[in-house]
Amino acid sequence: RAKMDALRLDADAIWARERARPEISAPWILKVPYVALCVMLDKLFDETQPVQRFWFLETVARMPYFSYTSMLTFYEILGWWRRSSELRKVHFAEEWNEYHHLLVMESLGGDACWRDRFLGQHAAIVYYFVLVALWLISPALAYNFSELIEGHAVDTYGQFVDQNAELLKSMPAPRIAVEYYEAADLYLFDEFQTAREVRLRRPQIRSLFDVFSNIRDDEGEHVNTMNACQREDSDISSPN
């Protein structure tokens, strides 16, 4: 617990990382709420609350995949669009991945505060319906917004890992992380990594450093998939 309390996350350094990498192209109608959301996170969680911030992020991060599978199913029921049926498998695997990120944060005490649970769960409800409405306007816009959010998650986890490397290496991995990343059946783990060859990535979890490094890499895979989903010439399908 003393080591957990010593973990830090510099919000200014996260913004510096974002400015240093190639910009994700998006219209102002998405950039404005995106920046507002990131600023809100900075205000809600100071540098001494990284795990609480991650718990909030992961609670909200599951919602896009719920909304996308809902809308793909709805369109298929109406007979409008069956072309992307396989994409529902990929989105389910992405949600399953984010769900395990959430379980990791809960195992580290990220949901201990009533305020954080209240804000995170209510924000998730709002976010779900916002993305459903956005999908009705344009699926590409919905995926573009998720790409922005996932890109911010990569920067956030990347900064956290680099800033706390030695401390994280001295701490054991939660059991749920070991079970997820080193399970005998990694079918769903492979399913969301559409930019990789199947079975190319097989993490070894020896410390909390490995856990957060792999979560960072997972978010990078989500960025790649969200980007591909916006291109009309891409055929996103199950890697298996």
mmCIF file of C-alpha atoms in Angstrom:
data_model
loop_
_atom_site.group_PDB
_atom_site.id
_atom_site.type_symbol
_atom_site.label_atom_id
_atom_site.label_comp_id
_atom_site.label_asym_id
_atom_site.label_seq_id
_atom_site.Cartn_x
_atom_site.Cartn_y
_atom_site.Cartn_z
ATOM 1 C CA ARG A 1 0.000 0.000 0.000
ATOM 2 C CA ALA A 2 2.848 2.409 0.755
ATOM 3 C CA LYS A 3 4.276 1.784 -2.713
ATOM 4 C CA MET A 4 0.852 2.279 -4.308
ATOM 5 C CA ASP A 5 0.530 5.622 -2.538
ATOM 6 C CA ALA A 6 3.918 6.652 -3.942
ATOM 7 C CA LEU A 7 2.839 6.235 -7.597
ATOM 8 C CA ARG A 8 2.533 9.486 -9.528
ATOM 9 C CA LEU A 9 1.188 10.677 -12.898
ATOM 10 C CA ASP A 10 2.161 14.057 -14.362
ATOM 11 C CA ALA A 11 -0.743 15.485 -16.396
ATOM 12 C CA ASP A 12 1.446 18.089 -18.101
ATOM 13 C CA ALA A 13 3.779 15.345 -19.304
ATOM 14 C CA ILE A 14 0.806 13.507 -20.842
ATOM 15 C CA TRP A 15 -0.077 16.603 -22.878
ATOM 16 C CA ALA A 16 3.581 16.920 -23.913
ATOM 17 C CA ARG A 17 3.510 13.330 -25.196
ATOM 18 C CA GLU A 18 0.386 14.064 -27.193
ATOM 19 C CA ARG A 19 1.957 17.124 -28.806
ATOM 20 C CA ALA A 20 5.112 15.149 -29.634
ATOM 21 C CA ARG A 21 3.393 12.317 -31.531
ATOM 22 C CA PRO A 22 1.629 12.565 -34.914
ATOM 23 C CA GLU A 23 -1.735 14.254 -34.469
ATOM 24 C CA ILE A 24 -4.899 12.203 -34.900
ATOM 25 C CA SER A 25 -6.947 14.029 -37.513
ATOM 26 C CA ALA A 26 -10.445 14.939 -36.311
ATOM 27 C CA PRO A 27 -12.990 17.736 -36.930
ATOM 28 C CA TRP A 28 -13.513 20.446 -34.317
ATOM 29 C CA ILE A 29 -16.903 18.974 -33.389
ATOM 30 C CA LEU A 30 -14.964 16.022 -31.913
ATOM 31 C CA LYS A 31 -11.821 17.833 -30.774
ATOM 32 C CA VAL A 32 -13.699 20.256 -28.489
ATOM 33 C CA PRO A 33 -15.456 17.579 -26.358
ATOM 34 C CA TYR A 34 -12.280 15.480 -26.435
ATOM 35 C CA VAL A 35 -10.147 18.274 -24.976
ATOM 36 C CA ALA A 36 -12.895 19.088 -22.458
ATOM 37 C CA LEU A 37 -12.970 15.452 -21.309
ATOM 38 C CA CYS A 38 -9.193 15.313 -20.900
ATOM 39 C CA VAL A 39 -9.136 18.580 -18.949
ATOM 40 C CA MET A 40 -11.917 17.232 -16.731
ATOM 41 C CA LEU A 41 -9.803 14.160 -15.968
ATOM 42 C CA ASP A 42 -6.863 16.399 -15.037
ATOM 43 C CA LYS A 43 -9.082 18.371 -12.652
ATOM 44 C CA LEU A 44 -10.797 15.367 -11.075
ATOM 45 C CA PHE A 45 -7.645 13.334 -10.458
ATOM 46 C CA ASP A 46 -4.404 14.932 -9.330
ATOM 47 C CA GLU A 47 -0.955 13.393 -9.759
ATOM 48 C CA THR A 48 -1.355 11.305 -6.587
ATOM 49 C CA GLN A 49 -4.427 9.438 -7.959
ATOM 50 C CA PRO A 50 -3.261 7.587 -11.082
ATOM 51 C CA VAL A 51 -5.059 4.309 -10.372
ATOM 52 C CA GLN A 52 -8.320 6.124 -9.624
ATOM 53 C CA ARG A 53 -7.939 7.968 -12.921
ATOM 54 C CA PHE A 54 -7.318 4.701 -14.738
ATOM 55 C CA TRP A 55 -10.393 3.136 -13.145
ATOM 56 C CA PHE A 56 -12.504 6.049 -14.388
ATOM 57 C CA LEU A 57 -10.945 5.774 -17.864
ATOM 58 C CA GLU A 58 -11.557 2.035 -18.119
ATOM 59 C CA THR A 59 -15.141 2.325 -16.888
ATOM 60 C CA VAL A 60 -15.852 4.780 -19.695
ATOM 61 C CA ALA A 61 -13.623 3.016 -22.262
ATOM 62 C CA ARG A 62 -15.912 -0.023 -22.438
ATOM 63 C CA MET A 63 -18.894 2.030 -23.612
ATOM 64 C CA PRO A 64 -17.887 2.594 -27.271
ATOM 65 C CA TYR A 65 -17.784 -1.136 -27.936
ATOM 66 C CA PHE A 66 -21.186 -1.658 -26.299
ATOM 67 C CA SER A 67 -22.633 1.129 -28.459
ATOM 68 C CA TYR A 68 -21.005 -0.114 -31.674
ATOM 69 C CA THR A 69 -22.220 -3.690 -31.242
ATOM 70 C CA SER A 70 -25.691 -2.345 -30.356
ATOM 71 C CA MET A 71 -25.872 -0.268 -33.536
ATOM 72 C CA LEU A 72 -24.397 -2.967 -35.788
ATOM 73 C CA THR A 73 -26.985 -5.409 -34.428
ATOM 74 C CA PHE A 74 -29.786 -2.840 -34.845
ATOM 75 C CA TYR A 75 -28.819 -2.108 -38.458
ATOM 76 C CA GLU A 76 -28.643 -5.808 -39.243
ATOM 77 C CA ILE A 77 -32.089 -6.444 -37.725
ATOM 78 C CA LEU A 78 -33.493 -3.702 -39.973
ATOM 79 C CA GLY A 79 -31.820 -5.340 -42.962
ATOM 80 C CA TRP A 80 -29.749 -2.236 -43.701
ATOM 81 C CA TRP A 81 -26.207 -3.445 -43.163
ATOM 82 C CA ARG A 82 -24.841 -6.962 -42.795
ATOM 83 C CA ARG A 83 -21.420 -6.208 -44.239
ATOM 84 C CA SER A 84 -19.854 -5.568 -40.819
ATOM 85 C CA SER A 85 -21.334 -8.464 -38.872
ATOM 86 C CA GLU A 86 -17.896 -9.923 -38.217
ATOM 87 C CA LEU A 87 -16.862 -6.590 -36.761
ATOM 88 C CA ARG A 88 -19.112 -7.319 -33.787
ATOM 89 C CA LYS A 89 -16.726 -10.127 -32.801
ATOM 90 C CA VAL A 90 -13.794 -7.724 -32.850
ATOM 91 C CA HIS A 91 -15.695 -5.145 -30.799
ATOM 92 C CA PHE A 92 -16.687 -7.771 -28.245
ATOM 93 C CA ALA A 93 -13.033 -8.782 -27.881
ATOM 94 C CA GLU A 94 -12.103 -5.111 -27.447
ATOM 95 C CA GLU A 95 -14.705 -4.708 -24.708
ATOM 96 C CA TRP A 96 -13.493 -7.915 -23.040
ATOM 97 C CA ASN A 97 -9.983 -6.477 -23.045
ATOM 98 C CA GLU A 98 -11.126 -3.163 -21.511
ATOM 99 C CA TYR A 99 -13.158 -5.114 -18.949
ATOM 100 C CA HIS A 100 -10.003 -6.853 -17.747
ATOM 101 C CA HIS A 101 -8.187 -3.534 -17.571
ATOM 102 C CA LEU A 102 -11.027 -2.426 -15.307
ATOM 103 C CA LEU A 103 -10.687 -5.538 -13.134
ATOM 104 C CA VAL A 104 -6.976 -4.818 -12.746
ATOM 105 C CA MET A 105 -7.724 -1.273 -11.538
ATOM 106 C CA GLU A 106 -10.325 -2.595 -9.113
ATOM 107 C CA SER A 107 -7.829 -5.099 -7.741
ATOM 108 C CA LEU A 108 -5.514 -2.130 -7.053
ATOM 109 C CA GLY A 109 -8.232 -0.166 -5.241
ATOM 110 C CA GLY A 110 -9.132 2.243 -8.027
ATOM 111 C CA ASP A 111 -12.844 2.101 -7.205
ATOM 112 C CA ALA A 112 -12.526 2.504 -3.425
ATOM 113 C CA CYS A 113 -13.927 6.046 -3.359
ATOM 114 C CA TRP A 114 -17.710 6.545 -3.658
ATOM 115 C CA ARG A 115 -17.195 9.790 -5.593
ATOM 116 C CA ASP A 116 -15.126 8.044 -8.252
ATOM 117 C CA ARG A 117 -17.692 5.260 -8.674
ATOM 118 C CA PHE A 118 -20.554 7.756 -8.917
ATOM 119 C CA LEU A 119 -18.795 9.911 -11.510
ATOM 120 C CA GLY A 120 -17.415 7.021 -13.543
ATOM 121 C CA GLN A 121 -20.628 5.039 -13.821
ATOM 122 C CA HIS A 122 -22.798 8.056 -14.638
ATOM 123 C CA ALA A 123 -20.267 9.306 -17.180
ATOM 124 C CA ALA A 124 -20.334 5.848 -18.794
ATOM 125 C CA ILE A 125 -24.131 5.984 -19.204
ATOM 126 C CA VAL A 126 -23.954 9.406 -20.852
ATOM 127 C CA TYR A 127 -21.036 8.351 -23.053
ATOM 128 C CA TYR A 128 -22.909 5.265 -24.297
ATOM 129 C CA PHE A 129 -25.906 7.244 -25.547
ATOM 130 C CA VAL A 130 -23.734 10.025 -26.990
ATOM 131 C CA LEU A 131 -21.891 7.457 -29.117
ATOM 132 C CA VAL A 132 -25.149 5.808 -30.207
ATOM 133 C CA ALA A 133 -26.371 9.220 -31.413
ATOM 134 C CA LEU A 134 -23.025 9.941 -33.050
ATOM 135 C CA TRP A 135 -23.119 6.591 -34.855
ATOM 136 C CA LEU A 136 -26.575 7.466 -36.258
ATOM 137 C CA ILE A 137 -25.068 10.640 -37.709
ATOM 138 C CA SER A 138 -21.857 9.003 -38.941
ATOM 139 C CA PRO A 139 -20.172 5.737 -37.899
ATOM 140 C CA ALA A 140 -16.836 7.227 -39.010
ATOM 141 C CA LEU A 141 -17.250 10.130 -36.565
ATOM 142 C CA ALA A 142 -17.994 7.697 -33.741
ATOM 143 C CA TYR A 143 -14.861 5.685 -34.516
ATOM 144 C CA ASN A 144 -12.821 8.873 -34.893
ATOM 145 C CA PHE A 145 -13.803 10.018 -31.403
ATOM 146 C CA SER A 146 -12.849 6.640 -29.965
ATOM 147 C CA GLU A 147 -9.518 6.864 -31.767
ATOM 148 C CA LEU A 148 -8.861 10.176 -29.998
ATOM 149 C CA ILE A 149 -9.738 8.712 -26.597
ATOM 150 C CA GLU A 150 -7.687 5.556 -27.118
ATOM 151 C CA GLY A 151 -4.737 7.662 -28.281
ATOM 152 C CA HIS A 152 -4.957 9.658 -25.055
ATOM 153 C CA ALA A 153 -5.015 6.378 -23.111
ATOM 154 C CA VAL A 154 -1.779 5.272 -24.825
ATOM 155 C CA ASP A 155 -0.110 8.555 -23.821
ATOM 156 C CA THR A 156 -1.458 8.324 -20.260
ATOM 157 C CA TYR A 157 -0.329 4.749 -19.639
ATOM 158 C CA GLY A 158 2.965 5.401 -21.409
ATOM 159 C CA GLN A 159 3.727 8.348 -19.149
ATOM 160 C CA PHE A 160 2.726 6.370 -16.057
ATOM 161 C CA VAL A 161 4.973 3.427 -16.949
ATOM 162 C CA ASP A 162 7.976 5.647 -17.689
ATOM 163 C CA GLN A 163 7.466 7.855 -14.648
ATOM 164 C CA ASN A 164 7.124 4.961 -12.183
ATOM 165 C CA ALA A 165 9.213 2.235 -13.864
ATOM 166 C CA GLU A 166 11.419 1.212 -10.932
ATOM 167 C CA LEU A 167 8.599 1.277 -8.413
ATOM 168 C CA LEU A 168 6.293 -0.745 -10.657
ATOM 169 C CA LYS A 169 9.014 -3.363 -11.233
ATOM 170 C CA SER A 170 9.237 -3.884 -7.474
ATOM 171 C CA MET A 171 5.512 -4.675 -7.107
ATOM 172 C CA PRO A 172 3.769 -7.985 -7.841
ATOM 173 C CA ALA A 173 1.184 -8.337 -10.598
ATOM 174 C CA PRO A 174 -2.484 -8.781 -9.590
ATOM 175 C CA ARG A 175 -3.743 -12.315 -10.058
ATOM 176 C CA ILE A 176 -6.446 -11.187 -12.525
ATOM 177 C CA ALA A 177 -3.757 -9.726 -14.823
ATOM 178 C CA VAL A 178 -1.740 -12.954 -14.814
ATOM 179 C CA GLU A 179 -4.878 -14.994 -15.519
ATOM 180 C CA TYR A 180 -5.879 -12.766 -18.430
ATOM 181 C CA TYR A 181 -2.533 -12.305 -20.179
ATOM 182 C CA GLU A 182 -1.133 -15.794 -19.595
ATOM 183 C CA ALA A 183 -4.284 -17.900 -19.892
ATOM 184 C CA ALA A 184 -4.286 -21.122 -21.857
ATOM 185 C CA ASP A 185 -7.069 -19.806 -24.103
ATOM 186 C CA LEU A 186 -6.091 -16.440 -25.589
ATOM 187 C CA TYR A 187 -8.620 -16.468 -28.429
ATOM 188 C CA LEU A 188 -10.295 -13.211 -27.380
ATOM 189 C CA PHE A 189 -6.911 -11.639 -26.664
ATOM 190 C CA ASP A 190 -5.953 -12.260 -30.292
ATOM 191 C CA GLU A 191 -9.309 -11.124 -31.668
ATOM 192 C CA PHE A 192 -8.962 -7.400 -30.957
ATOM 193 C CA GLN A 193 -5.402 -7.115 -32.304
ATOM 194 C CA THR A 194 -6.377 -6.636 -35.936
ATOM 195 C CA ALA A 195 -3.034 -5.057 -36.904
ATOM 196 C CA ARG A 196 -0.991 -8.096 -35.824
ATOM 197 C CA GLU A 197 -0.577 -11.671 -36.914
ATOM 198 C CA VAL A 198 -2.500 -14.082 -34.730
ATOM 199 C CA ARG A 199 -0.422 -15.340 -31.776
ATOM 200 C CA LEU A 200 2.396 -12.907 -32.473
ATOM 201 C CA ARG A 201 2.065 -11.273 -29.057
ATOM 202 C CA ARG A 202 2.294 -13.410 -25.929
ATOM 203 C CA PRO A 203 2.923 -11.280 -22.802
ATOM 204 C CA GLN A 204 4.801 -12.465 -19.739
ATOM 205 C CA ILE A 205 3.559 -10.915 -16.520
ATOM 206 C CA ARG A 206 6.166 -10.785 -13.762
ATOM 207 C CA SER A 207 5.450 -7.442 -12.104
ATOM 208 C CA LEU A 208 3.087 -4.485 -12.118
ATOM 209 C CA PHE A 209 5.401 -2.896 -14.687
ATOM 210 C CA ASP A 210 4.554 -5.694 -17.148
ATOM 211 C CA VAL A 211 0.843 -5.248 -16.444
ATOM 212 C CA PHE A 212 0.759 -1.533 -17.217
ATOM 213 C CA SER A 213 3.112 -1.928 -20.192
ATOM 214 C CA ASN A 214 0.722 -4.448 -21.728
ATOM 215 C CA ILE A 215 -2.320 -2.292 -21.004
ATOM 216 C CA ARG A 216 -0.526 0.541 -22.838
ATOM 217 C CA ASP A 217 0.115 -1.778 -25.793
ATOM 218 C CA ASP A 218 -3.517 -2.954 -25.755
ATOM 219 C CA GLU A 219 -4.692 0.641 -26.077
ATOM 220 C CA GLY A 220 -2.382 1.068 -29.044
ATOM 221 C CA GLU A 221 -4.098 -1.877 -30.731
ATOM 222 C CA HIS A 222 -7.474 -0.220 -30.141
ATOM 223 C CA VAL A 223 -6.182 2.942 -31.821
ATOM 224 C CA ASN A 224 -5.195 0.924 -34.903
ATOM 225 C CA THR A 225 -8.584 -0.774 -35.111
ATOM 226 C CA MET A 226 -10.535 2.459 -34.614
ATOM 227 C CA ASN A 227 -8.486 4.074 -37.368
ATOM 228 C CA ALA A 228 -9.112 1.188 -39.773
ATOM 229 C CA CYS A 229 -12.861 1.248 -39.050
ATOM 230 C CA GLN A 230 -13.065 4.768 -40.519
ATOM 231 C CA ARG A 231 -11.708 3.747 -43.933
ATOM 232 C CA GLU A 232 -14.203 2.634 -46.534
ATOM 233 C CA ASP A 233 -11.645 0.388 -48.217
ATOM 234 C CA SER A 234 -10.795 -1.553 -45.046
ATOM 235 C CA ASP A 235 -12.403 -4.896 -44.253
ATOM 236 C CA ILE A 236 -12.099 -5.355 -40.505
ATOM 237 C CA SER A 237 -12.689 -8.995 -39.646
ATOM 238 C CA SER A 238 -11.832 -11.481 -36.957
ATOM 239 C CA PRO A 239 -8.061 -12.230 -36.983
ATOM 240 C CA ASN A 240 -8.882 -15.870 -36.284
#
